[in-house]
Amino acid sequence: MGSGKIAFFTVVFPSIGKYLDDFFGSLEAQTFKDFDLILINDGLEGIGKFRSKYGKLRIRETALGGTPAKIREAGINLTGQEGYEAVIFGDADDYFAKNRVEKSVELLKDHEIVVNDLDLVAERGNILEKGYLSKRVKPGSSIGLDFIKDKNVFGFSNTAVRRNIFDKVKFEDGLIAVDWFFFSYLLKSGATAFFTDETVTSYRQHDLNMVGIGKYDDDTILRGIRSKLAQYEAMSKIDPAYRQLKEDAGAVLAKVEADDGFKRDYFGKIKGGA
């Protein structure tokens, strides 16, 4: 990767406003300053006060509406239309180590996708678990498609990509874990991913998370099953290896929805193994 334009990509929406000071503050404190913040606004009012407060950031705001999948589809495609060479992803309810952008740009010179470590933090920011991913993935290693076939470590808050490894993206409306599909698609297309613990995303755990880490209440488990089914349905259209996974996930969902006894036993095993 050369010295082209760098985008830091995020999506904001009304219920996320209370976390934005941490988000913007961590970006303004970055050691690498030469990036645009591509802010896709899905209905959040009052963003002007953050523009004023964090005036050192180059914020490029675009208002978009629709499903979460389609908003991200349009926003990611916008980065290609605008000629960015690299895109760094960060959720607006999270915050980042000071070297997040610098380390991502550095590693993208040698790697097509960079995945960085996570610290899990509570809603108010106190640390729940440091180095969550590096306890499960060896720092400095490559991550392949097989590793993420039944789980996701590629979030839209701890990843960065060379923009030239894909053209336009298209996400189905029903996708829940859009990031999981996006990076699975890239790996299936031949891209390579590198994991680093040299920078970190503080990943906030709260009720707005679509499928949080370490959350094992009934609603979260059910969302997880539905998320897997949507992922496997989408991936089975480009990779036959996902067809059986789709059938299995569909069967589990059907039994959970139809049989209270099965649901109780199945959910109990998941909670017990947490």
Short mmCIF file of N, CA and C in Angstrom, two decimals, residues 96-271:
data_model
loop_
_atom_site.label_atom_id
_atom_site.label_comp_id
_atom_site.label_asym_id
_atom_site.label_seq_id
_atom_site.Cartn_x
_atom_site.Cartn_y
_atom_site.Cartn_z
N PHE A 96 -10.62 3.46 20.77
CA PHE A 96 -9.47 2.81 20.17
C PHE A 96 -8.15 3.29 20.76
N ALA A 97 -7.17 2.37 20.78
CA ALA A 97 -5.82 2.73 21.20
C ALA A 97 -5.29 3.85 20.29
N LYS A 98 -4.38 4.66 20.84
CA LYS A 98 -3.87 5.82 20.10
C LYS A 98 -3.17 5.43 18.81
N ASN A 99 -2.65 4.21 18.73
CA ASN A 99 -1.93 3.78 17.53
C ASN A 99 -2.78 2.94 16.58
N ARG A 100 -4.09 2.94 16.78
CA ARG A 100 -4.96 2.08 15.95
C ARG A 100 -4.80 2.39 14.47
N VAL A 101 -4.92 3.67 14.10
CA VAL A 101 -4.81 4.03 12.69
C VAL A 101 -3.39 3.82 12.19
N GLU A 102 -2.40 4.27 12.97
CA GLU A 102 -1.00 4.14 12.55
C GLU A 102 -0.62 2.69 12.32
N LYS A 103 -0.96 1.82 13.24
CA LYS A 103 -0.60 0.40 13.11
C LYS A 103 -1.36 -0.25 11.97
N SER A 104 -2.61 0.11 11.78
CA SER A 104 -3.38 -0.46 10.67
C SER A 104 -2.76 -0.08 9.33
N VAL A 105 -2.43 1.19 9.18
CA VAL A 105 -1.82 1.65 7.92
C VAL A 105 -0.48 0.95 7.69
N GLU A 106 0.30 0.82 8.74
CA GLU A 106 1.61 0.16 8.63
C GLU A 106 1.46 -1.29 8.18
N LEU A 107 0.54 -2.03 8.80
CA LEU A 107 0.40 -3.45 8.50
C LEU A 107 -0.27 -3.70 7.16
N LEU A 108 -1.09 -2.76 6.70
CA LEU A 108 -1.72 -2.92 5.40
C LEU A 108 -0.72 -2.82 4.25
N LYS A 109 0.48 -2.37 4.52
CA LYS A 109 1.51 -2.38 3.48
C LYS A 109 1.88 -3.81 3.08
N ASP A 110 1.75 -4.74 4.02
CA ASP A 110 2.15 -6.13 3.77
C ASP A 110 0.98 -7.11 3.79
N HIS A 111 -0.19 -6.66 4.24
CA HIS A 111 -1.33 -7.57 4.40
C HIS A 111 -2.58 -6.91 3.84
N GLU A 112 -3.46 -7.74 3.27
CA GLU A 112 -4.67 -7.21 2.64
C GLU A 112 -5.76 -6.86 3.66
N ILE A 113 -5.84 -7.64 4.72
CA ILE A 113 -6.80 -7.40 5.80
C ILE A 113 -6.03 -7.46 7.12
N VAL A 114 -6.31 -6.52 7.99
CA VAL A 114 -5.70 -6.51 9.32
C VAL A 114 -6.81 -6.60 10.35
N VAL A 115 -6.64 -7.52 11.30
CA VAL A 115 -7.58 -7.70 12.41
C VAL A 115 -6.82 -7.42 13.69
N ASN A 116 -7.32 -6.51 14.52
CA ASN A 116 -6.61 -6.22 15.76
C ASN A 116 -7.35 -6.75 16.99
N ASP A 117 -6.66 -6.78 18.10
CA ASP A 117 -7.17 -7.36 19.33
C ASP A 117 -8.30 -6.52 19.92
N LEU A 118 -9.02 -7.14 20.87
CA LEU A 118 -10.12 -6.48 21.57
C LEU A 118 -9.88 -6.50 23.07
N ASP A 119 -10.18 -5.39 23.72
CA ASP A 119 -10.40 -5.36 25.16
C ASP A 119 -11.90 -5.23 25.36
N LEU A 120 -12.50 -6.12 26.11
CA LEU A 120 -13.92 -6.01 26.40
C LEU A 120 -14.12 -5.02 27.54
N VAL A 121 -15.00 -4.05 27.34
CA VAL A 121 -15.26 -3.05 28.37
C VAL A 121 -16.75 -2.97 28.64
N ALA A 122 -17.10 -2.62 29.87
CA ALA A 122 -18.50 -2.47 30.25
C ALA A 122 -19.04 -1.16 29.69
N GLU A 123 -20.33 -0.94 29.88
CA GLU A 123 -20.96 0.23 29.29
C GLU A 123 -20.28 1.52 29.71
N ARG A 124 -19.84 1.61 30.94
CA ARG A 124 -19.20 2.84 31.42
C ARG A 124 -17.70 2.86 31.16
N GLY A 125 -17.17 1.83 30.52
CA GLY A 125 -15.78 1.85 30.11
C GLY A 125 -14.81 1.05 30.97
N ASN A 126 -15.26 0.51 32.09
CA ASN A 126 -14.35 -0.29 32.91
C ASN A 126 -14.04 -1.60 32.19
N ILE A 127 -12.79 -2.05 32.30
CA ILE A 127 -12.32 -3.21 31.55
C ILE A 127 -12.88 -4.50 32.15
N LEU A 128 -13.45 -5.33 31.29
CA LEU A 128 -13.93 -6.64 31.68
C LEU A 128 -12.92 -7.74 31.37
N GLU A 129 -12.27 -7.63 30.22
CA GLU A 129 -11.26 -8.62 29.83
C GLU A 129 -10.31 -8.00 28.82
N LYS A 130 -9.03 -8.04 29.11
CA LYS A 130 -8.02 -7.51 28.19
C LYS A 130 -7.56 -8.61 27.24
N GLY A 131 -7.22 -8.22 26.02
CA GLY A 131 -6.66 -9.16 25.05
C GLY A 131 -7.57 -10.33 24.75
N TYR A 132 -8.84 -10.07 24.52
CA TYR A 132 -9.81 -11.14 24.33
C TYR A 132 -9.44 -12.05 23.16
N LEU A 133 -9.10 -11.47 22.03
CA LEU A 133 -8.83 -12.30 20.85
C LEU A 133 -7.47 -12.97 20.90
N SER A 134 -6.47 -12.30 21.47
CA SER A 134 -5.13 -12.87 21.48
C SER A 134 -5.03 -14.10 22.39
N LYS A 135 -6.04 -14.34 23.19
CA LYS A 135 -6.10 -15.59 23.96
C LYS A 135 -6.64 -16.73 23.12
N ARG A 136 -7.15 -16.39 21.94
CA ARG A 136 -7.78 -17.38 21.07
C ARG A 136 -7.12 -17.47 19.70
N VAL A 137 -6.43 -16.41 19.30
CA VAL A 137 -5.73 -16.36 18.03
C VAL A 137 -4.29 -15.94 18.29
N LYS A 138 -3.34 -16.63 17.69
CA LYS A 138 -1.93 -16.31 17.91
C LYS A 138 -1.57 -14.99 17.23
N PRO A 139 -1.07 -14.02 17.99
CA PRO A 139 -0.64 -12.76 17.37
C PRO A 139 0.40 -13.00 16.28
N GLY A 140 0.24 -12.30 15.17
CA GLY A 140 1.14 -12.47 14.05
C GLY A 140 0.76 -13.58 13.09
N SER A 141 -0.36 -14.23 13.35
CA SER A 141 -0.77 -15.34 12.50
C SER A 141 -1.78 -14.88 11.44
N SER A 142 -1.97 -15.72 10.45
CA SER A 142 -2.98 -15.49 9.44
C SER A 142 -4.29 -16.14 9.88
N ILE A 143 -5.41 -15.55 9.47
CA ILE A 143 -6.73 -16.10 9.78
C ILE A 143 -7.40 -16.48 8.47
N GLY A 144 -7.77 -17.75 8.36
CA GLY A 144 -8.37 -18.24 7.13
C GLY A 144 -9.87 -18.43 7.26
N LEU A 145 -10.50 -18.76 6.14
CA LEU A 145 -11.95 -18.90 6.10
C LEU A 145 -12.44 -20.02 7.02
N ASP A 146 -11.69 -21.13 7.09
CA ASP A 146 -12.13 -22.23 7.94
C ASP A 146 -12.25 -21.81 9.40
N PHE A 147 -11.36 -20.91 9.84
CA PHE A 147 -11.37 -20.50 11.24
C PHE A 147 -12.65 -19.75 11.60
N ILE A 148 -13.20 -19.00 10.65
CA ILE A 148 -14.38 -18.19 10.96
C ILE A 148 -15.67 -18.80 10.38
N LYS A 149 -15.60 -20.06 10.01
CA LYS A 149 -16.79 -20.66 9.41
C LYS A 149 -17.95 -20.70 10.40
N ASP A 150 -17.67 -20.96 11.68
CA ASP A 150 -18.75 -21.04 12.66
C ASP A 150 -18.63 -20.00 13.76
N LYS A 151 -17.76 -19.01 13.57
CA LYS A 151 -17.60 -17.93 14.56
C LYS A 151 -17.01 -16.73 13.85
N ASN A 152 -17.08 -15.59 14.52
CA ASN A 152 -16.64 -14.36 13.87
C ASN A 152 -15.66 -13.60 14.76
N VAL A 153 -14.48 -13.30 14.22
CA VAL A 153 -13.54 -12.42 14.93
C VAL A 153 -13.31 -11.13 14.15
N PHE A 154 -13.94 -11.03 12.96
CA PHE A 154 -13.77 -9.86 12.09
C PHE A 154 -14.93 -8.89 12.32
N GLY A 155 -14.81 -7.98 13.26
CA GLY A 155 -15.88 -7.02 13.48
C GLY A 155 -15.66 -5.74 12.71
N PHE A 156 -16.72 -4.96 12.56
CA PHE A 156 -16.59 -3.64 11.95
C PHE A 156 -16.06 -2.64 12.98
N SER A 157 -15.26 -3.14 13.93
CA SER A 157 -14.64 -2.25 14.89
C SER A 157 -13.18 -2.59 15.13
N ASN A 158 -12.71 -3.71 14.56
CA ASN A 158 -11.31 -4.11 14.80
C ASN A 158 -10.65 -4.61 13.52
N THR A 159 -11.06 -4.04 12.38
CA THR A 159 -10.53 -4.49 11.09
C THR A 159 -10.14 -3.32 10.21
N ALA A 160 -9.28 -3.61 9.24
CA ALA A 160 -8.89 -2.64 8.23
C ALA A 160 -8.60 -3.40 6.95
N VAL A 161 -8.88 -2.77 5.80
CA VAL A 161 -8.70 -3.45 4.52
C VAL A 161 -8.05 -2.54 3.50
N ARG A 162 -7.30 -3.16 2.59
CA ARG A 162 -6.92 -2.46 1.37
C ARG A 162 -8.16 -2.35 0.49
N ARG A 163 -8.45 -1.16 0.03
CA ARG A 163 -9.68 -0.96 -0.72
C ARG A 163 -9.66 -1.63 -2.09
N ASN A 164 -8.47 -1.92 -2.61
CA ASN A 164 -8.40 -2.47 -3.96
C ASN A 164 -8.63 -3.98 -4.01
N ILE A 165 -8.90 -4.63 -2.88
CA ILE A 165 -9.12 -6.08 -2.92
C ILE A 165 -10.57 -6.43 -3.22
N PHE A 166 -11.43 -5.42 -3.32
CA PHE A 166 -12.81 -5.67 -3.72
C PHE A 166 -13.34 -4.45 -4.45
N ASP A 167 -14.40 -4.67 -5.21
CA ASP A 167 -15.03 -3.57 -5.94
C ASP A 167 -16.26 -3.13 -5.16
N LYS A 168 -17.43 -3.34 -5.70
CA LYS A 168 -18.65 -3.02 -4.96
C LYS A 168 -19.09 -4.21 -4.13
N VAL A 169 -19.73 -3.94 -3.00
CA VAL A 169 -20.28 -5.01 -2.18
C VAL A 169 -21.79 -5.00 -2.30
N LYS A 170 -22.39 -6.16 -2.05
CA LYS A 170 -23.84 -6.27 -2.02
C LYS A 170 -24.22 -7.17 -0.86
N PHE A 171 -24.99 -6.61 0.08
CA PHE A 171 -25.41 -7.34 1.26
C PHE A 171 -26.92 -7.58 1.22
N GLU A 172 -27.32 -8.79 1.53
CA GLU A 172 -28.75 -9.09 1.60
C GLU A 172 -29.37 -8.42 2.82
N ASP A 173 -30.62 -7.99 2.66
CA ASP A 173 -31.31 -7.28 3.75
C ASP A 173 -31.33 -8.07 5.05
N GLY A 174 -31.47 -9.39 4.93
CA GLY A 174 -31.64 -10.22 6.12
C GLY A 174 -30.38 -10.49 6.91
N LEU A 175 -29.23 -10.07 6.40
CA LEU A 175 -27.99 -10.30 7.14
C LEU A 175 -28.02 -9.59 8.49
N ILE A 176 -27.60 -10.29 9.52
CA ILE A 176 -27.50 -9.69 10.86
C ILE A 176 -26.05 -9.31 11.14
N ALA A 177 -25.15 -10.26 10.99
CA ALA A 177 -23.71 -10.00 11.19
C ALA A 177 -23.10 -9.66 9.82
N VAL A 178 -23.31 -8.44 9.39
CA VAL A 178 -22.84 -8.02 8.07
C VAL A 178 -21.33 -8.14 7.96
N ASP A 179 -20.63 -7.81 9.05
CA ASP A 179 -19.17 -7.90 9.04
C ASP A 179 -18.71 -9.33 8.80
N TRP A 180 -19.38 -10.29 9.42
CA TRP A 180 -19.02 -11.70 9.26
C TRP A 180 -19.12 -12.11 7.79
N PHE A 181 -20.21 -11.74 7.13
CA PHE A 181 -20.35 -12.07 5.72
C PHE A 181 -19.30 -11.35 4.87
N PHE A 182 -19.10 -10.08 5.13
CA PHE A 182 -18.17 -9.27 4.33
C PHE A 182 -16.78 -9.89 4.32
N PHE A 183 -16.26 -10.21 5.48
CA PHE A 183 -14.90 -10.74 5.55
C PHE A 183 -14.84 -12.21 5.12
N SER A 184 -15.90 -12.96 5.34
CA SER A 184 -15.95 -14.33 4.80
C SER A 184 -15.89 -14.28 3.29
N TYR A 185 -16.63 -13.35 2.71
CA TYR A 185 -16.62 -13.19 1.26
C TYR A 185 -15.22 -12.82 0.75
N LEU A 186 -14.56 -11.91 1.45
CA LEU A 186 -13.22 -11.50 1.02
C LEU A 186 -12.23 -12.67 1.11
N LEU A 187 -12.31 -13.44 2.19
CA LEU A 187 -11.41 -14.58 2.32
C LEU A 187 -11.72 -15.64 1.27
N LYS A 188 -13.00 -15.87 1.01
CA LYS A 188 -13.38 -16.83 -0.03
C LYS A 188 -12.87 -16.37 -1.39
N SER A 189 -12.76 -15.06 -1.58
CA SER A 189 -12.29 -14.50 -2.85
C SER A 189 -10.77 -14.53 -2.98
N GLY A 190 -10.09 -14.97 -1.92
CA GLY A 190 -8.64 -15.12 -1.99
C GLY A 190 -7.83 -14.13 -1.18
N ALA A 191 -8.50 -13.21 -0.47
CA ALA A 191 -7.78 -12.25 0.35
C ALA A 191 -7.15 -12.94 1.56
N THR A 192 -6.11 -12.32 2.09
CA THR A 192 -5.44 -12.86 3.27
C THR A 192 -5.61 -11.89 4.44
N ALA A 193 -5.69 -12.46 5.65
CA ALA A 193 -5.93 -11.65 6.85
C ALA A 193 -4.84 -11.92 7.87
N PHE A 194 -4.42 -10.85 8.56
CA PHE A 194 -3.34 -10.90 9.54
C PHE A 194 -3.86 -10.39 10.87
N PHE A 195 -3.54 -11.12 11.96
CA PHE A 195 -3.99 -10.71 13.29
C PHE A 195 -2.86 -10.08 14.08
N THR A 196 -3.15 -8.94 14.71
CA THR A 196 -2.15 -8.24 15.52
C THR A 196 -2.70 -7.92 16.90
N ASP A 197 -1.82 -8.00 17.90
CA ASP A 197 -2.16 -7.52 19.24
C ASP A 197 -1.39 -6.24 19.57
N GLU A 198 -0.81 -5.61 18.53
CA GLU A 198 -0.03 -4.40 18.74
C GLU A 198 -0.89 -3.15 18.84
N THR A 199 -2.17 -3.30 18.56
CA THR A 199 -3.13 -2.23 18.81
C THR A 199 -4.44 -2.90 19.20
N VAL A 200 -5.37 -2.10 19.75
CA VAL A 200 -6.55 -2.70 20.35
C VAL A 200 -7.76 -1.80 20.17
N THR A 201 -8.91 -2.45 20.05
CA THR A 201 -10.22 -1.79 20.10
C THR A 201 -10.85 -2.08 21.45
N SER A 202 -11.32 -1.06 22.13
CA SER A 202 -12.10 -1.25 23.36
C SER A 202 -13.55 -1.49 22.94
N TYR A 203 -13.97 -2.74 23.05
CA TYR A 203 -15.24 -3.20 22.52
C TYR A 203 -16.27 -3.19 23.63
N ARG A 204 -17.21 -2.25 23.54
CA ARG A 204 -18.16 -2.01 24.62
C ARG A 204 -19.28 -3.05 24.61
N GLN A 205 -19.55 -3.61 25.78
CA GLN A 205 -20.60 -4.59 25.94
C GLN A 205 -21.85 -3.92 26.52
N HIS A 206 -22.93 -3.92 25.74
CA HIS A 206 -24.17 -3.30 26.20
C HIS A 206 -25.33 -3.89 25.41
N ASP A 207 -26.54 -3.47 25.73
CA ASP A 207 -27.73 -4.10 25.16
C ASP A 207 -27.93 -3.77 23.68
N LEU A 208 -27.21 -2.76 23.15
CA LEU A 208 -27.36 -2.42 21.73
C LEU A 208 -26.58 -3.35 20.82
N ASN A 209 -25.65 -4.12 21.39
CA ASN A 209 -24.89 -5.06 20.56
C ASN A 209 -25.84 -6.06 19.91
N MET A 210 -25.68 -6.24 18.60
CA MET A 210 -26.52 -7.20 17.90
C MET A 210 -26.31 -8.61 18.45
N VAL A 211 -25.08 -9.02 18.53
CA VAL A 211 -24.71 -10.31 19.13
C VAL A 211 -23.42 -10.07 19.89
N GLY A 212 -23.54 -9.83 21.19
CA GLY A 212 -22.37 -9.45 21.98
C GLY A 212 -21.49 -10.62 22.32
N ILE A 213 -20.33 -10.32 22.86
CA ILE A 213 -19.40 -11.35 23.31
C ILE A 213 -19.70 -11.67 24.77
N GLY A 214 -19.83 -12.96 25.06
CA GLY A 214 -20.04 -13.36 26.43
C GLY A 214 -21.45 -13.12 26.95
N LYS A 215 -22.40 -12.83 26.08
CA LYS A 215 -23.79 -12.62 26.48
C LYS A 215 -24.57 -13.89 26.19
N TYR A 216 -25.19 -14.47 27.22
CA TYR A 216 -25.83 -15.77 27.03
C TYR A 216 -27.25 -15.80 27.60
N ASP A 217 -27.97 -14.68 27.52
CA ASP A 217 -29.39 -14.73 27.85
C ASP A 217 -30.15 -15.31 26.66
N ASP A 218 -31.41 -15.65 26.88
CA ASP A 218 -32.18 -16.35 25.84
C ASP A 218 -32.27 -15.53 24.55
N ASP A 219 -32.52 -14.24 24.68
CA ASP A 219 -32.66 -13.40 23.48
C ASP A 219 -31.38 -13.37 22.67
N THR A 220 -30.24 -13.27 23.34
CA THR A 220 -28.97 -13.21 22.64
C THR A 220 -28.66 -14.53 21.95
N ILE A 221 -28.95 -15.64 22.61
CA ILE A 221 -28.72 -16.95 22.00
C ILE A 221 -29.59 -17.11 20.76
N LEU A 222 -30.84 -16.68 20.84
CA LEU A 222 -31.74 -16.78 19.70
C LEU A 222 -31.25 -15.91 18.55
N ARG A 223 -30.78 -14.69 18.86
CA ARG A 223 -30.23 -13.83 17.81
C ARG A 223 -29.00 -14.46 17.19
N GLY A 224 -28.22 -15.16 18.00
CA GLY A 224 -27.04 -15.82 17.48
C GLY A 224 -27.39 -16.92 16.49
N ILE A 225 -28.42 -17.70 16.79
CA ILE A 225 -28.86 -18.76 15.87
C ILE A 225 -29.35 -18.14 14.57
N ARG A 226 -30.15 -17.10 14.68
CA ARG A 226 -30.67 -16.45 13.47
C ARG A 226 -29.55 -15.80 12.67
N SER A 227 -28.56 -15.25 13.37
CA SER A 227 -27.42 -14.65 12.69
C SER A 227 -26.64 -15.70 11.90
N LYS A 228 -26.44 -16.86 12.51
CA LYS A 228 -25.74 -17.94 11.82
C LYS A 228 -26.52 -18.40 10.59
N LEU A 229 -27.83 -18.56 10.75
CA LEU A 229 -28.63 -19.01 9.62
C LEU A 229 -28.56 -18.02 8.47
N ALA A 230 -28.65 -16.72 8.77
CA ALA A 230 -28.56 -15.71 7.71
C ALA A 230 -27.19 -15.73 7.05
N GLN A 231 -26.14 -15.91 7.86
CA GLN A 231 -24.78 -15.99 7.32
C GLN A 231 -24.63 -17.19 6.40
N TYR A 232 -25.10 -18.34 6.85
CA TYR A 232 -24.93 -19.56 6.07
C TYR A 232 -25.77 -19.53 4.80
N GLU A 233 -26.94 -18.92 4.86
CA GLU A 233 -27.76 -18.78 3.66
C GLU A 233 -27.05 -17.93 2.61
N ALA A 234 -26.48 -16.80 3.06
CA ALA A 234 -25.79 -15.91 2.13
C ALA A 234 -24.53 -16.56 1.57
N MET A 235 -23.73 -17.22 2.43
CA MET A 235 -22.48 -17.82 1.99
C MET A 235 -22.71 -19.05 1.13
N SER A 236 -23.83 -19.77 1.34
CA SER A 236 -24.08 -20.98 0.55
C SER A 236 -24.29 -20.66 -0.92
N LYS A 237 -24.60 -19.40 -1.23
CA LYS A 237 -24.79 -18.99 -2.62
C LYS A 237 -23.46 -18.81 -3.35
N ILE A 238 -22.36 -18.71 -2.58
CA ILE A 238 -21.05 -18.56 -3.21
C ILE A 238 -20.08 -19.68 -2.83
N ASP A 239 -20.48 -20.52 -1.86
CA ASP A 239 -19.61 -21.60 -1.42
C ASP A 239 -20.47 -22.78 -0.99
N PRO A 240 -20.48 -23.87 -1.78
CA PRO A 240 -21.33 -25.03 -1.47
C PRO A 240 -21.04 -25.64 -0.10
N ALA A 241 -19.86 -25.40 0.46
CA ALA A 241 -19.51 -25.96 1.76
C ALA A 241 -20.43 -25.45 2.87
N TYR A 242 -21.13 -24.37 2.62
CA TYR A 242 -22.01 -23.78 3.64
C TYR A 242 -23.42 -24.35 3.60
N ARG A 243 -23.74 -25.17 2.60
CA ARG A 243 -25.12 -25.65 2.46
C ARG A 243 -25.54 -26.51 3.65
N GLN A 244 -24.67 -27.41 4.09
CA GLN A 244 -25.02 -28.24 5.23
C GLN A 244 -25.13 -27.42 6.50
N LEU A 245 -24.25 -26.42 6.65
CA LEU A 245 -24.33 -25.54 7.81
C LEU A 245 -25.67 -24.80 7.83
N LYS A 246 -26.11 -24.37 6.65
CA LYS A 246 -27.40 -23.69 6.55
C LYS A 246 -28.53 -24.62 6.97
N GLU A 247 -28.51 -25.86 6.48
CA GLU A 247 -29.56 -26.81 6.83
C GLU A 247 -29.57 -27.10 8.33
N ASP A 248 -28.38 -27.26 8.91
CA ASP A 248 -28.29 -27.56 10.34
C ASP A 248 -28.80 -26.40 11.18
N ALA A 249 -28.40 -25.18 10.82
CA ALA A 249 -28.85 -24.01 11.57
C ALA A 249 -30.36 -23.82 11.43
N GLY A 250 -30.88 -24.07 10.23
CA GLY A 250 -32.32 -23.96 10.02
C GLY A 250 -33.10 -24.97 10.85
N ALA A 251 -32.56 -26.17 10.96
CA ALA A 251 -33.22 -27.22 11.76
C ALA A 251 -33.22 -26.85 13.24
N VAL A 252 -32.11 -26.32 13.72
CA VAL A 252 -32.03 -25.91 15.12
C VAL A 252 -33.04 -24.80 15.41
N LEU A 253 -33.08 -23.80 14.54
CA LEU A 253 -34.01 -22.69 14.74
C LEU A 253 -35.45 -23.18 14.75
N ALA A 254 -35.78 -24.06 13.83
CA ALA A 254 -37.15 -24.58 13.77
C ALA A 254 -37.51 -25.32 15.06
N LYS A 255 -36.60 -26.13 15.59
CA LYS A 255 -36.88 -26.88 16.81
C LYS A 255 -36.97 -25.95 18.02
N VAL A 256 -36.10 -24.94 18.07
CA VAL A 256 -36.13 -23.98 19.18
C VAL A 256 -37.46 -23.23 19.20
N GLU A 257 -37.96 -22.87 18.03
CA GLU A 257 -39.20 -22.11 17.94
C GLU A 257 -40.44 -22.97 18.18
N ALA A 258 -40.33 -24.30 17.96
CA ALA A 258 -41.50 -25.17 18.04
C ALA A 258 -41.56 -26.01 19.31
N ASP A 259 -40.44 -26.21 19.97
CA ASP A 259 -40.38 -27.16 21.08
C ASP A 259 -39.73 -26.50 22.29
N ASP A 260 -40.54 -26.17 23.29
CA ASP A 260 -40.02 -25.47 24.47
C ASP A 260 -39.03 -26.33 25.24
N GLY A 261 -39.25 -27.64 25.27
CA GLY A 261 -38.33 -28.52 25.98
C GLY A 261 -36.97 -28.54 25.31
N PHE A 262 -36.95 -28.66 23.98
CA PHE A 262 -35.68 -28.62 23.24
C PHE A 262 -34.99 -27.27 23.45
N LYS A 263 -35.77 -26.19 23.38
CA LYS A 263 -35.19 -24.86 23.57
C LYS A 263 -34.54 -24.75 24.94
N ARG A 264 -35.22 -25.20 25.98
CA ARG A 264 -34.69 -25.12 27.34
C ARG A 264 -33.39 -25.91 27.46
N ASP A 265 -33.36 -27.12 26.91
CA ASP A 265 -32.16 -27.96 27.00
C ASP A 265 -31.02 -27.38 26.16
N TYR A 266 -31.34 -26.93 24.95
CA TYR A 266 -30.32 -26.39 24.05
C TYR A 266 -29.70 -25.13 24.61
N PHE A 267 -30.55 -24.20 25.08
CA PHE A 267 -30.05 -22.96 25.65
C PHE A 267 -29.27 -23.23 26.93
N GLY A 268 -29.70 -24.23 27.69
CA GLY A 268 -29.01 -24.57 28.93
C GLY A 268 -27.59 -25.06 28.66
N LYS A 269 -27.42 -25.85 27.60
CA LYS A 269 -26.08 -26.34 27.25
C LYS A 269 -25.16 -25.18 26.86
N ILE A 270 -25.71 -24.22 26.10
CA ILE A 270 -24.91 -23.07 25.69
C ILE A 270 -24.49 -22.25 26.91
N LYS A 271 -25.44 -22.00 27.79
CA LYS A 271 -25.12 -21.21 29.00
C LYS A 271 -24.14 -21.96 29.89
#
